Amino acid sequence: MSIQTPVAVSPQQSFITGYLEALALVERLHRLLLDVIKDEFERVTVPEINAVQALLLFNVGDNEVTAGELKSRGYYQGSNVSYNLKKLVEGGFMHHQRSEIDRRSVRVRLTPKGREVRDIVAGLFARHAAGLEAKGVIGQDGLEDITMTLRRMERYWADQIRYIY
């Protein structure tokens, strides 16, 4: 039997380990969010839409936007926005119209069918928020702390991209 002596970990190494763990958690949480949305749509039997598309409809809400604005406003995080927009238009969830000013630009907005999907996602999120609070998982102060921290990280990463050159 060998006795392991503890290895001293520097504060810098400890911070790096915590940072990597936080990054992995953010990624896992996003995938879990998509799984939760997918499960909800299977439960309410709306099979013709996927979780990414449902989240996009939720984020667009009552706004009318261009495809480019979907990413710049943070409504869509994926790389294949054109594909998902095409599928949502074909499925009757979104209406698209060429801009009167710039004919190259297409503006999109939800149809009544798209608003139904948005409402399903909004109901899911409302139930989750109530459950998190009721079960003591997290309260208002905790959410504010998490949000503030994530916004600071977002600003830091955005600055890294902006000032890379």
mmCIF file of C-alpha atoms in Angstrom:
data_model
loop_
_atom_site.group_PDB
_atom_site.id
_atom_site.type_symbol
_atom_site.label_atom_id
_atom_site.label_comp_id
_atom_site.label_asym_id
_atom_site.label_seq_id
_atom_site.Cartn_x
_atom_site.Cartn_y
_atom_site.Cartn_z
ATOM 1 C CA MET A 1 0.000 0.000 0.000
ATOM 2 C CA SER A 2 1.361 3.392 -0.926
ATOM 3 C CA ILE A 3 0.380 6.600 0.708
ATOM 4 C CA GLN A 4 -0.151 9.452 -1.682
ATOM 5 C CA THR A 5 1.119 12.774 -0.555
ATOM 6 C CA PRO A 6 -1.032 15.707 -1.581
ATOM 7 C CA VAL A 7 0.366 17.715 -4.444
ATOM 8 C CA ALA A 8 0.363 21.429 -3.892
ATOM 9 C CA VAL A 9 -1.784 23.189 -6.464
ATOM 10 C CA SER A 10 -0.995 26.791 -7.208
ATOM 11 C CA PRO A 11 -3.802 29.355 -6.996
ATOM 12 C CA GLN A 12 -3.319 29.980 -10.749
ATOM 13 C CA GLN A 13 -3.736 26.277 -11.569
ATOM 14 C CA SER A 14 -6.764 26.105 -9.292
ATOM 15 C CA PHE A 15 -8.332 29.085 -11.105
ATOM 16 C CA ILE A 16 -7.649 27.534 -14.522
ATOM 17 C CA THR A 17 -9.275 24.288 -13.385
ATOM 18 C CA GLY A 18 -12.330 26.196 -12.140
ATOM 19 C CA TYR A 19 -12.521 28.196 -15.378
ATOM 20 C CA LEU A 20 -12.433 25.030 -17.498
ATOM 21 C CA GLU A 21 -15.103 23.458 -15.318
ATOM 22 C CA ALA A 22 -17.315 26.549 -15.749
ATOM 23 C CA LEU A 23 -16.851 26.438 -19.536
ATOM 24 C CA ALA A 24 -17.832 22.779 -19.664
ATOM 25 C CA LEU A 25 -20.862 23.506 -17.493
ATOM 26 C CA VAL A 26 -22.064 26.339 -19.744
ATOM 27 C CA GLU A 27 -21.790 24.043 -22.761
ATOM 28 C CA ARG A 28 -23.617 21.189 -20.993
ATOM 29 C CA LEU A 29 -26.343 23.538 -19.781
ATOM 30 C CA HIS A 30 -27.018 24.747 -23.327
ATOM 31 C CA ARG A 31 -27.301 21.160 -24.582
ATOM 32 C CA LEU A 32 -29.581 20.295 -21.639
ATOM 33 C CA LEU A 33 -31.767 23.314 -22.420
ATOM 34 C CA LEU A 34 -32.208 22.045 -25.967
ATOM 35 C CA ASP A 35 -33.041 18.560 -24.630
ATOM 36 C CA VAL A 36 -35.628 20.007 -22.228
ATOM 37 C CA ILE A 37 -37.271 21.932 -25.076
ATOM 38 C CA LYS A 38 -37.193 18.848 -27.333
ATOM 39 C CA ASP A 39 -38.856 16.771 -24.608
ATOM 40 C CA GLU A 40 -41.572 19.401 -24.160
ATOM 41 C CA PHE A 41 -42.388 19.353 -27.868
ATOM 42 C CA GLU A 42 -42.515 15.562 -27.852
ATOM 43 C CA ARG A 43 -44.864 15.759 -24.842
ATOM 44 C CA VAL A 44 -47.236 18.206 -26.535
ATOM 45 C CA THR A 45 -46.815 16.376 -29.855
ATOM 46 C CA VAL A 46 -45.351 19.052 -32.087
ATOM 47 C CA PRO A 47 -42.870 16.843 -33.945
ATOM 48 C CA GLU A 48 -42.272 19.055 -36.980
ATOM 49 C CA ILE A 49 -40.030 21.507 -35.121
ATOM 50 C CA ASN A 50 -36.727 20.963 -33.386
ATOM 51 C CA ALA A 51 -35.462 22.560 -30.176
ATOM 52 C CA VAL A 52 -33.129 25.018 -31.918
ATOM 53 C CA GLN A 53 -35.991 26.258 -34.102
ATOM 54 C CA ALA A 54 -38.360 26.508 -31.125
ATOM 55 C CA LEU A 55 -35.805 28.551 -29.180
ATOM 56 C CA LEU A 56 -35.327 30.796 -32.209
ATOM 57 C CA LEU A 57 -39.098 31.416 -32.398
ATOM 58 C CA PHE A 58 -39.180 32.160 -28.671
ATOM 59 C CA ASN A 59 -36.320 34.642 -28.975
ATOM 60 C CA VAL A 60 -37.802 36.441 -31.978
ATOM 61 C CA GLY A 61 -41.110 36.845 -30.148
ATOM 62 C CA ASP A 62 -43.126 39.790 -31.463
ATOM 63 C CA ASN A 63 -40.172 41.365 -33.276
ATOM 64 C CA GLU A 64 -39.691 41.631 -37.020
ATOM 65 C CA VAL A 65 -36.026 41.215 -37.879
ATOM 66 C CA THR A 66 -33.612 40.467 -40.690
ATOM 67 C CA ALA A 67 -31.692 37.210 -40.803
ATOM 68 C CA GLY A 68 -28.519 39.091 -39.893
ATOM 69 C CA GLU A 69 -30.166 40.615 -36.845
ATOM 70 C CA LEU A 70 -31.027 37.159 -35.531
ATOM 71 C CA LYS A 71 -27.365 36.622 -34.683
ATOM 72 C CA SER A 72 -26.418 40.196 -33.791
ATOM 73 C CA ARG A 73 -29.315 40.491 -31.328
ATOM 74 C CA GLY A 74 -28.478 37.114 -29.805
ATOM 75 C CA TYR A 75 -31.695 35.420 -30.961
ATOM 76 C CA TYR A 76 -29.792 32.618 -32.664
ATOM 77 C CA GLN A 77 -26.507 31.026 -31.604
ATOM 78 C CA GLY A 78 -25.987 28.431 -34.340
ATOM 79 C CA SER A 79 -24.105 28.574 -37.611
ATOM 80 C CA ASN A 80 -26.862 27.469 -40.005
ATOM 81 C CA VAL A 81 -29.408 30.258 -39.588
ATOM 82 C CA SER A 82 -30.440 30.143 -43.275
ATOM 83 C CA TYR A 83 -31.374 26.462 -43.050
ATOM 84 C CA ASN A 84 -33.467 26.933 -39.925
ATOM 85 C CA LEU A 85 -35.185 30.032 -41.309
ATOM 86 C CA LYS A 86 -36.017 28.166 -44.510
ATOM 87 C CA LYS A 87 -37.497 25.257 -42.530
ATOM 88 C CA LEU A 88 -39.516 27.618 -40.296
ATOM 89 C CA VAL A 89 -40.904 29.470 -43.319
ATOM 90 C CA GLU A 90 -41.707 26.192 -45.120
ATOM 91 C CA GLY A 91 -43.396 24.880 -41.966
ATOM 92 C CA GLY A 92 -45.570 27.973 -41.643
ATOM 93 C CA PHE A 93 -43.956 29.160 -38.390
ATOM 94 C CA MET A 94 -42.399 32.316 -39.840
ATOM 95 C CA HIS A 95 -43.366 34.763 -42.518
ATOM 96 C CA HIS A 96 -40.647 36.337 -44.624
ATOM 97 C CA GLN A 97 -40.772 39.395 -46.819
ATOM 98 C CA ARG A 98 -38.185 41.243 -48.868
ATOM 99 C CA SER A 99 -37.313 44.643 -47.477
ATOM 100 C CA GLU A 100 -38.766 47.531 -49.449
ATOM 101 C CA ILE A 101 -35.565 49.532 -48.927
ATOM 102 C CA ASP A 102 -32.919 46.855 -49.567
ATOM 103 C CA ARG A 103 -34.240 44.069 -51.812
ATOM 104 C CA ARG A 104 -31.326 41.821 -50.760
ATOM 105 C CA SER A 105 -32.566 41.852 -47.182
ATOM 106 C CA VAL A 106 -35.370 39.613 -45.936
ATOM 107 C CA ARG A 107 -37.397 40.472 -42.844
ATOM 108 C CA VAL A 108 -38.976 37.679 -40.809
ATOM 109 C CA ARG A 109 -41.697 37.559 -38.174
ATOM 110 C CA LEU A 110 -43.738 34.858 -36.490
ATOM 111 C CA THR A 111 -46.979 33.577 -37.962
ATOM 112 C CA PRO A 112 -49.842 32.570 -35.646
ATOM 113 C CA LYS A 113 -48.436 29.008 -35.764
ATOM 114 C CA GLY A 114 -45.014 30.372 -34.753
ATOM 115 C CA ARG A 115 -46.557 32.339 -31.884
ATOM 116 C CA GLU A 116 -48.146 29.105 -30.618
ATOM 117 C CA VAL A 117 -44.674 27.539 -30.450
ATOM 118 C CA ARG A 118 -43.299 30.651 -28.732
ATOM 119 C CA ASP A 119 -46.088 30.397 -26.154
ATOM 120 C CA ILE A 120 -45.298 26.713 -25.478
ATOM 121 C CA VAL A 121 -41.647 27.590 -24.799
ATOM 122 C CA ALA A 122 -42.664 30.588 -22.658
ATOM 123 C CA GLY A 123 -44.947 28.334 -20.607
ATOM 124 C CA LEU A 124 -42.154 25.795 -20.166
ATOM 125 C CA PHE A 125 -39.751 28.491 -18.971
ATOM 126 C CA ALA A 126 -42.362 29.956 -16.593
ATOM 127 C CA ARG A 127 -42.965 26.507 -15.051
ATOM 128 C CA HIS A 128 -39.237 25.975 -14.644
ATOM 129 C CA ALA A 129 -38.715 29.379 -13.050
ATOM 130 C CA ALA A 130 -41.528 28.706 -10.579
ATOM 131 C CA GLY A 131 -40.147 25.229 -9.816
ATOM 132 C CA LEU A 132 -36.595 26.457 -9.272
ATOM 133 C CA GLU A 133 -37.804 29.061 -6.819
ATOM 134 C CA ALA A 134 -40.372 26.859 -5.059
ATOM 135 C CA LYS A 135 -37.863 24.046 -4.503
ATOM 136 C CA GLY A 136 -35.198 26.448 -3.280
ATOM 137 C CA VAL A 137 -32.804 25.581 -6.102
ATOM 138 C CA ILE A 138 -32.091 29.253 -6.730
ATOM 139 C CA GLY A 139 -33.676 32.555 -5.793
ATOM 140 C CA GLN A 140 -33.732 36.042 -7.240
ATOM 141 C CA ASP A 141 -30.388 37.052 -5.701
ATOM 142 C CA GLY A 142 -28.669 33.923 -6.975
ATOM 143 C CA LEU A 143 -30.007 34.477 -10.487
ATOM 144 C CA GLU A 144 -28.848 38.088 -10.441
ATOM 145 C CA ASP A 145 -25.352 36.993 -9.332
ATOM 146 C CA ILE A 146 -25.119 34.341 -12.064
ATOM 147 C CA THR A 147 -26.400 36.715 -14.732
ATOM 148 C CA MET A 148 -24.004 39.470 -13.703
ATOM 149 C CA THR A 149 -21.058 37.062 -13.752
ATOM 150 C CA LEU A 150 -22.001 35.620 -17.143
ATOM 151 C CA ARG A 151 -22.389 39.133 -18.590
ATOM 152 C CA ARG A 152 -18.907 40.045 -17.374
ATOM 153 C CA MET A 153 -17.508 36.902 -19.018
ATOM 154 C CA GLU A 154 -19.412 37.716 -22.203
ATOM 155 C CA ARG A 155 -17.899 41.219 -22.253
ATOM 156 C CA TYR A 156 -14.428 39.814 -21.630
ATOM 157 C CA TRP A 157 -14.734 37.289 -24.476
ATOM 158 C CA ALA A 158 -16.214 39.905 -26.821
ATOM 159 C CA ASP A 159 -13.285 42.191 -26.023
ATOM 160 C CA GLN A 160 -10.856 39.358 -26.780
ATOM 161 C CA ILE A 161 -12.406 38.979 -30.240
ATOM 162 C CA ARG A 162 -12.675 42.708 -30.851
ATOM 163 C CA TYR A 163 -9.101 43.526 -29.857
ATOM 164 C CA ILE A 164 -7.330 40.474 -31.217
ATOM 165 C CA TYR A 165 -5.588 42.438 -33.970
#
